[in-house]
mmCIF file of C-alpha atoms in Angstrom:
data_model
loop_
_atom_site.group_PDB
_atom_site.id
_atom_site.type_symbol
_atom_site.label_atom_id
_atom_site.label_comp_id
_atom_site.label_asym_id
_atom_site.label_seq_id
_atom_site.Cartn_x
_atom_site.Cartn_y
_atom_site.Cartn_z
ATOM 1 C CA UNK G 1 65.743 -10.225 -7.860
ATOM 2 C CA UNK G 2 67.876 -10.293 -11.148
ATOM 3 C CA UNK G 3 66.569 -13.040 -13.263
ATOM 4 C CA UNK G 4 69.625 -14.248 -15.387
ATOM 5 C CA UNK G 5 69.268 -14.559 -19.079
ATOM 6 C CA UNK G 6 70.196 -18.471 -19.269
ATOM 7 C CA UNK G 7 67.245 -18.852 -16.818
ATOM 8 C CA UNK G 8 64.501 -17.693 -19.088
ATOM 9 C CA UNK G 9 62.777 -19.828 -21.702
ATOM 10 C CA UNK G 10 61.817 -18.928 -25.041
ATOM 11 C CA UNK G 11 58.464 -20.561 -24.241
ATOM 12 C CA UNK G 12 56.656 -22.223 -21.225
ATOM 13 C CA UNK G 13 53.628 -24.358 -21.760
ATOM 14 C CA UNK G 14 51.369 -25.025 -19.018
ATOM 15 C CA UNK G 15 49.437 -28.425 -19.206
ATOM 16 C CA UNK G 16 50.639 -31.632 -20.600
ATOM 17 C CA UNK G 17 47.706 -32.501 -22.529
ATOM 18 C CA UNK G 18 47.083 -32.577 -26.424
ATOM 19 C CA UNK G 19 47.406 -28.809 -26.699
ATOM 20 C CA UNK G 20 50.617 -28.749 -24.625
ATOM 21 C CA UNK G 21 52.274 -31.516 -26.261
ATOM 22 C CA UNK G 22 51.677 -30.225 -29.789
ATOM 23 C CA UNK G 23 52.848 -26.817 -28.610
ATOM 24 C CA UNK G 24 56.011 -28.147 -27.585
ATOM 25 C CA UNK G 25 56.417 -30.033 -30.775
ATOM 26 C CA UNK G 26 55.465 -27.012 -32.696
ATOM 27 C CA UNK G 27 58.106 -24.903 -30.966
ATOM 28 C CA UNK G 28 60.569 -27.871 -31.751
ATOM 29 C CA UNK G 29 59.874 -27.348 -35.502
ATOM 30 C CA UNK G 30 59.881 -23.464 -35.274
ATOM 31 C CA UNK G 31 63.487 -23.833 -33.929
ATOM 32 C CA UNK G 32 62.808 -22.386 -30.228
ATOM 33 C CA UNK G 33 65.710 -23.462 -28.377
ATOM 34 C CA UNK G 34 64.498 -23.382 -24.851
ATOM 35 C CA UNK G 35 61.096 -24.908 -24.282
ATOM 36 C CA UNK G 36 59.541 -26.070 -21.034
ATOM 37 C CA UNK G 37 56.305 -27.850 -20.431
ATOM 38 C CA UNK G 38 55.021 -27.815 -16.879
ATOM 39 C CA UNK G 39 52.322 -30.679 -16.072
ATOM 40 C CA UNK G 40 50.869 -30.824 -12.585
ATOM 41 C CA UNK G 41 50.471 -34.922 -13.035
ATOM 42 C CA UNK G 42 53.373 -37.400 -13.100
ATOM 43 C CA UNK G 43 53.324 -37.694 -16.809
ATOM 44 C CA UNK G 44 51.731 -36.044 -19.744
ATOM 45 C CA UNK G 45 48.194 -36.551 -20.920
ATOM 46 C CA UNK G 46 46.996 -37.005 -17.377
ATOM 47 C CA UNK G 47 43.178 -36.784 -18.637
ATOM 48 C CA UNK G 48 43.522 -39.391 -20.999
ATOM 49 C CA UNK G 49 45.214 -41.515 -18.631
ATOM 50 C CA UNK G 50 42.841 -40.956 -15.835
ATOM 51 C CA UNK G 51 39.499 -40.388 -17.062
ATOM 52 C CA UNK G 52 39.511 -42.666 -20.228
ATOM 53 C CA UNK G 53 38.859 -46.415 -19.726
ATOM 54 C CA UNK G 54 41.218 -48.955 -21.253
ATOM 55 C CA UNK G 55 40.758 -49.520 -25.013
ATOM 56 C CA UNK G 56 38.477 -46.190 -25.201
ATOM 57 C CA UNK G 57 38.028 -44.936 -28.692
ATOM 58 C CA UNK G 58 39.693 -41.833 -29.237
ATOM 59 C CA UNK G 59 38.504 -40.193 -32.805
ATOM 60 C CA UNK G 60 39.773 -37.373 -34.734
ATOM 61 C CA UNK G 61 36.276 -36.533 -35.833
ATOM 62 C CA UNK G 62 34.290 -34.883 -32.496
ATOM 63 C CA UNK G 63 30.843 -34.280 -32.652
ATOM 64 C CA UNK G 64 30.756 -34.908 -36.672
ATOM 65 C CA UNK G 65 33.291 -32.026 -36.832
ATOM 66 C CA UNK G 66 35.688 -32.923 -39.261
ATOM 67 C CA UNK G 67 38.803 -30.954 -38.322
ATOM 68 C CA UNK G 68 41.481 -30.642 -41.030
ATOM 69 C CA UNK G 69 45.166 -30.585 -39.235
ATOM 70 C CA UNK G 70 47.169 -27.529 -40.351
ATOM 71 C CA UNK G 71 50.605 -28.034 -38.316
ATOM 72 C CA UNK G 72 53.462 -30.619 -37.804
ATOM 73 C CA UNK G 73 51.644 -33.072 -35.364
ATOM 74 C CA UNK G 74 49.623 -35.610 -36.986
ATOM 75 C CA UNK G 75 46.580 -37.328 -35.294
ATOM 76 C CA UNK G 76 44.008 -40.146 -36.081
ATOM 77 C CA UNK G 77 41.415 -42.254 -35.113
ATOM 78 C CA UNK G 78 42.484 -44.882 -32.192
ATOM 79 C CA UNK G 79 42.395 -46.034 -28.695
ATOM 80 C CA UNK G 80 43.517 -44.779 -25.259
ATOM 81 C CA UNK G 81 46.711 -46.798 -25.481
ATOM 82 C CA UNK G 82 47.630 -45.883 -29.215
ATOM 83 C CA UNK G 83 46.927 -42.238 -28.549
ATOM 84 C CA UNK G 84 49.420 -41.892 -25.604
ATOM 85 C CA UNK G 85 51.856 -44.291 -27.500
ATOM 86 C CA UNK G 86 51.515 -41.723 -30.332
ATOM 87 C CA UNK G 87 51.948 -38.470 -28.268
ATOM 88 C CA UNK G 88 54.861 -40.250 -26.342
ATOM 89 C CA UNK G 89 56.706 -41.059 -29.835
ATOM 90 C CA UNK G 90 56.445 -37.511 -30.997
ATOM 91 C CA UNK G 91 57.490 -36.048 -27.676
ATOM 92 C CA UNK G 92 60.712 -38.189 -27.497
ATOM 93 C CA UNK G 93 61.514 -36.659 -31.165
ATOM 94 C CA UNK G 94 61.843 -33.213 -29.637
ATOM 95 C CA UNK G 95 64.614 -31.601 -27.314
ATOM 96 C CA UNK G 96 62.056 -30.236 -24.949
ATOM 97 C CA UNK G 97 62.475 -29.879 -21.000
ATOM 98 C CA UNK G 98 59.698 -31.427 -18.780
ATOM 99 C CA UNK G 99 58.391 -30.460 -15.067
ATOM 100 C CA UNK G 100 56.062 -32.779 -13.770
ATOM 101 C CA UNK G 101 54.320 -32.958 -10.687
ATOM 102 C CA UNK G 102 54.504 -29.438 -10.435
ATOM 103 C CA UNK G 103 51.293 -27.064 -10.412
ATOM 104 C CA UNK G 104 50.965 -23.564 -11.731
ATOM 105 C CA UNK G 105 49.345 -21.211 -9.292
ATOM 106 C CA UNK G 106 49.399 -18.352 -11.623
ATOM 107 C CA UNK G 107 51.114 -16.604 -14.252
ATOM 108 C CA UNK G 108 52.191 -13.121 -13.991
ATOM 109 C CA UNK G 109 54.232 -10.626 -16.497
ATOM 110 C CA UNK G 110 56.715 -8.100 -15.425
ATOM 111 C CA UNK G 111 58.288 -6.215 -18.080
ATOM 112 C CA UNK G 112 58.763 -8.724 -21.224
ATOM 113 C CA UNK G 113 59.445 -11.819 -18.875
ATOM 114 C CA UNK G 114 56.495 -14.015 -17.437
ATOM 115 C CA UNK G 115 57.124 -15.804 -14.132
ATOM 116 C CA UNK G 116 55.126 -19.260 -13.965
ATOM 117 C CA UNK G 117 54.505 -19.582 -10.065
ATOM 118 C CA UNK G 118 54.733 -22.909 -8.440
ATOM 119 C CA UNK G 119 55.234 -24.532 -4.974
ATOM 120 C CA UNK G 120 58.388 -25.767 -6.309
ATOM 121 C CA UNK G 121 59.789 -22.725 -7.359
ATOM 122 C CA UNK G 122 59.327 -20.011 -10.176
ATOM 123 C CA UNK G 123 59.997 -20.289 -14.050
ATOM 124 C CA UNK G 124 60.528 -17.563 -16.418
ATOM 125 C CA UNK G 125 59.693 -17.228 -20.008
ATOM 126 C CA UNK G 126 59.186 -14.822 -23.055
ATOM 127 C CA UNK G 127 56.035 -16.691 -24.125
ATOM 128 C CA UNK G 128 53.388 -18.784 -22.284
ATOM 129 C CA UNK G 129 50.957 -21.164 -23.610
ATOM 130 C CA UNK G 130 48.274 -22.212 -21.180
ATOM 131 C CA UNK G 131 46.874 -25.462 -22.255
ATOM 132 C CA UNK G 132 45.232 -26.866 -19.032
ATOM 133 C CA UNK G 133 42.077 -28.825 -19.724
ATOM 134 C CA UNK G 134 38.582 -28.838 -17.949
ATOM 135 C CA UNK G 135 38.124 -32.529 -17.209
ATOM 136 C CA UNK G 136 40.632 -32.403 -14.405
ATOM 137 C CA UNK G 137 38.260 -30.210 -12.449
ATOM 138 C CA UNK G 138 34.866 -31.987 -13.122
ATOM 139 C CA UNK G 139 31.591 -29.762 -12.941
ATOM 140 C CA UNK G 140 29.427 -30.051 -9.885
ATOM 141 C CA UNK G 141 25.593 -30.185 -9.254
ATOM 142 C CA UNK G 142 24.489 -26.489 -8.526
ATOM 143 C CA UNK G 143 22.920 -28.087 -5.299
ATOM 144 C CA UNK G 144 24.618 -28.871 -1.872
ATOM 145 C CA UNK G 145 25.688 -32.527 -1.649
ATOM 146 C CA UNK G 146 25.373 -33.701 1.941
ATOM 147 C CA UNK G 147 28.847 -34.383 3.656
ATOM 148 C CA UNK G 148 27.941 -37.450 4.900
ATOM 149 C CA UNK G 149 27.578 -38.864 1.258
ATOM 150 C CA UNK G 150 30.576 -37.363 -0.505
ATOM 151 C CA UNK G 151 32.335 -40.847 -0.650
ATOM 152 C CA UNK G 152 29.420 -42.029 -2.718
ATOM 153 C CA UNK G 153 29.532 -38.961 -5.060
ATOM 154 C CA UNK G 154 31.991 -39.672 -7.819
ATOM 155 C CA UNK G 155 32.778 -38.449 -11.122
ATOM 156 C CA UNK G 156 34.335 -41.321 -12.798
ATOM 157 C CA UNK G 157 33.565 -45.187 -12.183
ATOM 158 C CA UNK G 158 36.825 -46.156 -10.572
ATOM 159 C CA UNK G 159 35.185 -46.490 -6.833
ATOM 160 C CA UNK G 160 32.469 -48.695 -7.862
ATOM 161 C CA UNK G 161 32.494 -51.887 -6.122
ATOM 162 C CA UNK G 162 30.080 -54.308 -8.008
ATOM 163 C CA UNK G 163 26.679 -55.135 -6.956
ATOM 164 C CA UNK G 164 25.521 -51.578 -6.552
ATOM 165 C CA UNK G 165 22.433 -49.667 -7.832
ATOM 166 C CA UNK G 166 24.198 -46.498 -9.663
ATOM 167 C CA UNK G 167 22.891 -43.313 -11.145
ATOM 168 C CA UNK G 168 25.022 -42.116 -13.802
ATOM 169 C CA UNK G 169 24.104 -38.217 -14.858
ATOM 170 C CA UNK G 170 25.160 -36.646 -17.889
ATOM 171 C CA UNK G 171 24.814 -36.977 -21.534
ATOM 172 C CA UNK G 172 28.065 -37.191 -23.175
ATOM 173 C CA UNK G 173 30.357 -39.555 -24.220
ATOM 174 C CA UNK G 174 31.700 -40.071 -20.666
ATOM 175 C CA UNK G 175 28.264 -40.653 -19.214
ATOM 176 C CA UNK G 176 27.461 -43.094 -22.029
ATOM 177 C CA UNK G 177 30.541 -45.252 -21.759
ATOM 178 C CA UNK G 178 30.515 -45.200 -17.807
ATOM 179 C CA UNK G 179 26.826 -46.345 -18.008
ATOM 180 C CA UNK G 180 27.439 -49.281 -20.342
ATOM 181 C CA UNK G 181 30.869 -50.281 -18.819
ATOM 182 C CA UNK G 182 29.257 -50.691 -15.330
ATOM 183 C CA UNK G 183 26.344 -52.814 -16.602
ATOM 184 C CA UNK G 184 28.170 -55.930 -16.111
ATOM 185 C CA UNK G 185 27.938 -55.852 -12.455
ATOM 186 C CA UNK G 186 25.747 -53.181 -11.357
ATOM 187 C CA UNK G 187 22.082 -51.923 -11.839
ATOM 188 C CA UNK G 188 22.560 -48.775 -13.955
ATOM 189 C CA UNK G 189 20.283 -45.847 -14.630
ATOM 190 C CA UNK G 190 21.418 -42.799 -16.593
ATOM 191 C CA UNK G 191 19.662 -39.849 -16.547
ATOM 192 C CA UNK G 192 20.476 -37.075 -18.919
ATOM 193 C CA UNK G 193 18.591 -33.384 -19.678
ATOM 194 C CA UNK G 194 17.664 -33.884 -23.097
ATOM 195 C CA UNK G 195 14.963 -35.780 -24.795
ATOM 196 C CA UNK G 196 17.469 -37.793 -26.932
ATOM 197 C CA UNK G 197 21.172 -38.345 -27.153
ATOM 198 C CA UNK G 198 22.963 -35.587 -29.478
ATOM 199 C CA UNK G 199 26.449 -35.160 -27.653
ATOM 200 C CA UNK G 200 27.853 -38.349 -27.817
ATOM 201 C CA UNK G 201 29.586 -39.848 -30.991
ATOM 202 C CA UNK G 202 27.523 -42.421 -33.173
ATOM 203 C CA UNK G 203 29.379 -45.559 -32.138
ATOM 204 C CA UNK G 204 28.198 -44.605 -28.334
ATOM 205 C CA UNK G 205 24.696 -43.644 -29.379
ATOM 206 C CA UNK G 206 23.986 -47.006 -31.138
ATOM 207 C CA UNK G 207 25.809 -48.538 -27.917
ATOM 208 C CA UNK G 208 23.469 -46.824 -25.363
ATOM 209 C CA UNK G 209 20.442 -47.315 -27.331
ATOM 210 C CA UNK G 210 21.058 -51.059 -27.735
ATOM 211 C CA UNK G 211 21.766 -51.410 -24.227
ATOM 212 C CA UNK G 212 18.514 -49.562 -23.175
ATOM 213 C CA UNK G 213 16.328 -51.807 -25.803
ATOM 214 C CA UNK G 214 18.250 -54.918 -24.352
ATOM 215 C CA UNK G 215 17.067 -54.024 -20.856
ATOM 216 C CA UNK G 216 20.816 -53.738 -19.534
ATOM 217 C CA UNK G 217 20.214 -50.482 -18.077
ATOM 218 C CA UNK G 218 17.495 -47.930 -17.754
ATOM 219 C CA UNK G 219 17.645 -44.401 -19.284
ATOM 220 C CA UNK G 220 15.587 -41.227 -17.976
ATOM 221 C CA UNK G 221 15.255 -39.110 -20.951
ATOM 222 C CA UNK G 222 14.775 -35.266 -20.350
ATOM 223 C CA UNK G 223 15.401 -35.729 -16.698
ATOM 224 C CA UNK G 224 16.922 -33.304 -13.991
ATOM 225 C CA UNK G 225 18.271 -33.830 -10.784
ATOM 226 C CA UNK G 226 17.340 -31.022 -8.480
ATOM 227 C CA UNK G 227 18.605 -32.259 -5.227
ATOM 228 C CA UNK G 228 20.442 -34.977 -2.907
ATOM 229 C CA UNK G 229 19.299 -36.293 0.553
ATOM 230 C CA UNK G 230 20.908 -38.769 3.155
ATOM 231 C CA UNK G 231 18.393 -41.711 3.637
ATOM 232 C CA UNK G 232 19.972 -44.084 5.894
ATOM 233 C CA UNK G 233 23.609 -43.374 4.671
ATOM 234 C CA UNK G 234 22.547 -43.605 1.107
ATOM 235 C CA UNK G 235 21.813 -41.021 -1.573
ATOM 236 C CA UNK G 236 18.026 -40.106 -2.168
ATOM 237 C CA UNK G 237 18.136 -38.464 -5.689
ATOM 238 C CA UNK G 238 15.181 -36.015 -6.190
ATOM 239 C CA UNK G 239 14.058 -35.064 -9.907
ATOM 240 C CA UNK G 240 12.319 -32.621 -11.396
ATOM 241 C CA UNK G 241 9.310 -34.385 -12.168
ATOM 242 C CA UNK G 242 8.740 -34.849 -8.403
ATOM 243 C CA UNK G 243 9.809 -38.473 -8.133
ATOM 244 C CA UNK G 244 12.781 -39.723 -6.155
ATOM 245 C CA UNK G 245 15.102 -42.778 -5.892
ATOM 246 C CA UNK G 246 17.427 -44.363 -3.512
ATOM 247 C CA UNK G 247 20.947 -45.008 -5.155
ATOM 248 C CA UNK G 248 24.075 -46.685 -3.769
ATOM 249 C CA UNK G 249 26.257 -44.421 -5.632
ATOM 250 C CA UNK G 250 26.000 -41.585 -8.050
ATOM 251 C CA UNK G 251 28.441 -40.671 -10.764
ATOM 252 C CA UNK G 252 28.283 -36.975 -12.092
ATOM 253 C CA UNK G 253 29.799 -37.142 -15.692
ATOM 254 C CA UNK G 254 28.607 -33.712 -16.775
ATOM 255 C CA UNK G 255 31.951 -32.174 -17.910
ATOM 256 C CA UNK G 256 34.438 -29.624 -16.816
ATOM 257 C CA UNK G 257 34.571 -26.214 -15.727
ATOM 258 C CA UNK G 258 36.980 -23.244 -17.200
ATOM 259 C CA UNK G 259 39.778 -22.452 -14.218
ATOM 260 C CA UNK G 260 38.411 -19.156 -13.504
ATOM 261 C CA UNK G 261 40.893 -18.819 -10.425
ATOM 262 C CA UNK G 262 43.879 -19.479 -12.548
ATOM 263 C CA UNK G 263 42.907 -16.942 -15.109
ATOM 264 C CA UNK G 264 41.892 -14.311 -12.760
ATOM 265 C CA UNK G 265 45.284 -14.699 -10.689
ATOM 266 C CA UNK G 266 46.940 -14.478 -14.125
ATOM 267 C CA UNK G 267 45.225 -11.034 -15.240
ATOM 268 C CA UNK G 268 43.518 -12.729 -17.886
ATOM 269 C CA UNK G 269 40.365 -11.230 -19.285
ATOM 270 C CA UNK G 270 37.198 -12.935 -19.146
ATOM 271 C CA UNK G 271 33.538 -12.115 -20.706
ATOM 272 C CA UNK G 272 30.359 -12.213 -18.780
ATOM 273 C CA UNK G 273 30.161 -15.943 -18.878
ATOM 274 C CA UNK G 274 33.438 -16.304 -17.428
ATOM 275 C CA UNK G 275 35.412 -17.342 -20.658
ATOM 276 C CA UNK G 276 38.593 -16.314 -21.527
ATOM 277 C CA UNK G 277 38.979 -13.370 -24.428
ATOM 278 C CA UNK G 278 41.243 -13.914 -26.823
ATOM 279 C CA UNK G 279 42.370 -12.864 -30.594
ATOM 280 C CA UNK G 280 42.561 -14.882 -33.731
ATOM 281 C CA UNK G 281 45.874 -16.211 -33.008
ATOM 282 C CA UNK G 282 44.386 -17.151 -29.278
ATOM 283 C CA UNK G 283 46.448 -14.338 -27.688
ATOM 284 C CA UNK G 284 44.935 -12.914 -24.507
ATOM 285 C CA UNK G 285 44.772 -9.451 -23.482
ATOM 286 C CA UNK G 286 48.110 -10.047 -21.868
ATOM 287 C CA UNK G 287 50.780 -9.890 -24.904
ATOM 288 C CA UNK G 288 52.503 -13.160 -25.592
ATOM 289 C CA UNK G 289 50.158 -15.114 -23.175
ATOM 290 C CA UNK G 290 48.109 -17.353 -25.162
ATOM 291 C CA UNK G 291 45.409 -20.099 -24.362
ATOM 292 C CA UNK G 292 44.922 -23.489 -26.449
ATOM 293 C CA UNK G 293 42.730 -26.540 -25.805
ATOM 294 C CA UNK G 294 39.457 -27.384 -24.011
ATOM 295 C CA UNK G 295 39.601 -23.721 -22.080
ATOM 296 C CA UNK G 296 39.158 -21.943 -25.214
ATOM 297 C CA UNK G 297 35.672 -23.059 -25.587
ATOM 298 C CA UNK G 298 32.543 -23.050 -23.258
ATOM 299 C CA UNK G 299 31.949 -26.739 -24.039
ATOM 300 C CA UNK G 300 35.264 -28.247 -24.489
ATOM 301 C CA UNK G 301 36.782 -29.093 -27.908
ATOM 302 C CA UNK G 302 38.554 -31.990 -29.833
ATOM 303 C CA UNK G 303 42.175 -33.071 -29.427
ATOM 304 C CA UNK G 304 42.353 -32.143 -33.279
ATOM 305 C CA UNK G 305 41.185 -28.521 -32.236
ATOM 306 C CA UNK G 306 43.787 -28.488 -29.609
ATOM 307 C CA UNK G 307 46.453 -29.356 -32.118
ATOM 308 C CA UNK G 308 45.823 -26.847 -34.811
ATOM 309 C CA UNK G 309 45.510 -24.034 -31.641
ATOM 310 C CA UNK G 310 49.075 -25.016 -30.864
ATOM 311 C CA UNK G 311 50.106 -24.447 -34.610
ATOM 312 C CA UNK G 312 48.745 -21.281 -35.032
ATOM 313 C CA UNK G 313 50.074 -19.869 -31.632
ATOM 314 C CA UNK G 314 53.571 -21.007 -32.215
ATOM 315 C CA UNK G 315 53.565 -19.906 -35.691
ATOM 316 C CA UNK G 316 52.422 -16.478 -34.409
ATOM 317 C CA UNK G 317 54.891 -16.383 -31.624
ATOM 318 C CA UNK G 318 57.927 -17.293 -34.034
ATOM 319 C CA UNK G 319 56.635 -14.445 -36.500
#
């Protein structure tokens, strides 16, 4: 099939989170005339929309790391709502094409042209930035979950009905926020692997410690779940200290995974830990194919980091 020059974009961005949004805006500032952003959800910033509770704080400083922004996109402390409004405003200032409700299966390069393969048809570009996050594909525990309990095993609090005995597993910001949020109507236990909290931001650490001190929830420090059994239709959780307990619901807030399958199909080289290999400009082993945002790091990264990745990449593309 012959691809017409008019159908080839200067840049295709896969993913509509902070890294993808910043990439689109930077492309506008660097005067790229044809830019397409492809997002599998119905709007940009799906992770923030779906997994952040209303009014959740969104901080520029992440894990005590002060990130100095280097590009044309500004970012500041705020809430879920103000962050979405900010991204909406900066996107509306750019001449960018969007393709929502479209999931990219893989990206293939033939000659100098990439093909972004989707169920809705293919899109063609000279350069591609992959800015898909991890939260949309949550981490799962290493043991098998009984099929009869799958509706009671969640990755966020939105299925909770109130009046439930719930175990939240995880030691990051999401786990802490879910646990504290659910205490108003539920009996909450939070289990995390470390002997003390180190991953959440300072506000969330203060909050979880206060909730524990006030007896509003129970915290199991240095605790590891090693299995789940079905006990009369409820999840029975086995812990590594030999104890067990039965809950109405379990929430695994243990982060997300790098989309290995996508990268393998796109011929992106990975190291022994299944992490993508890239250079100082975030370019992969495939020339003109870049990665940005969470998937660059094993444990994810901040919004500010993703914004800086975008600037570095687009500046490199523009020469």
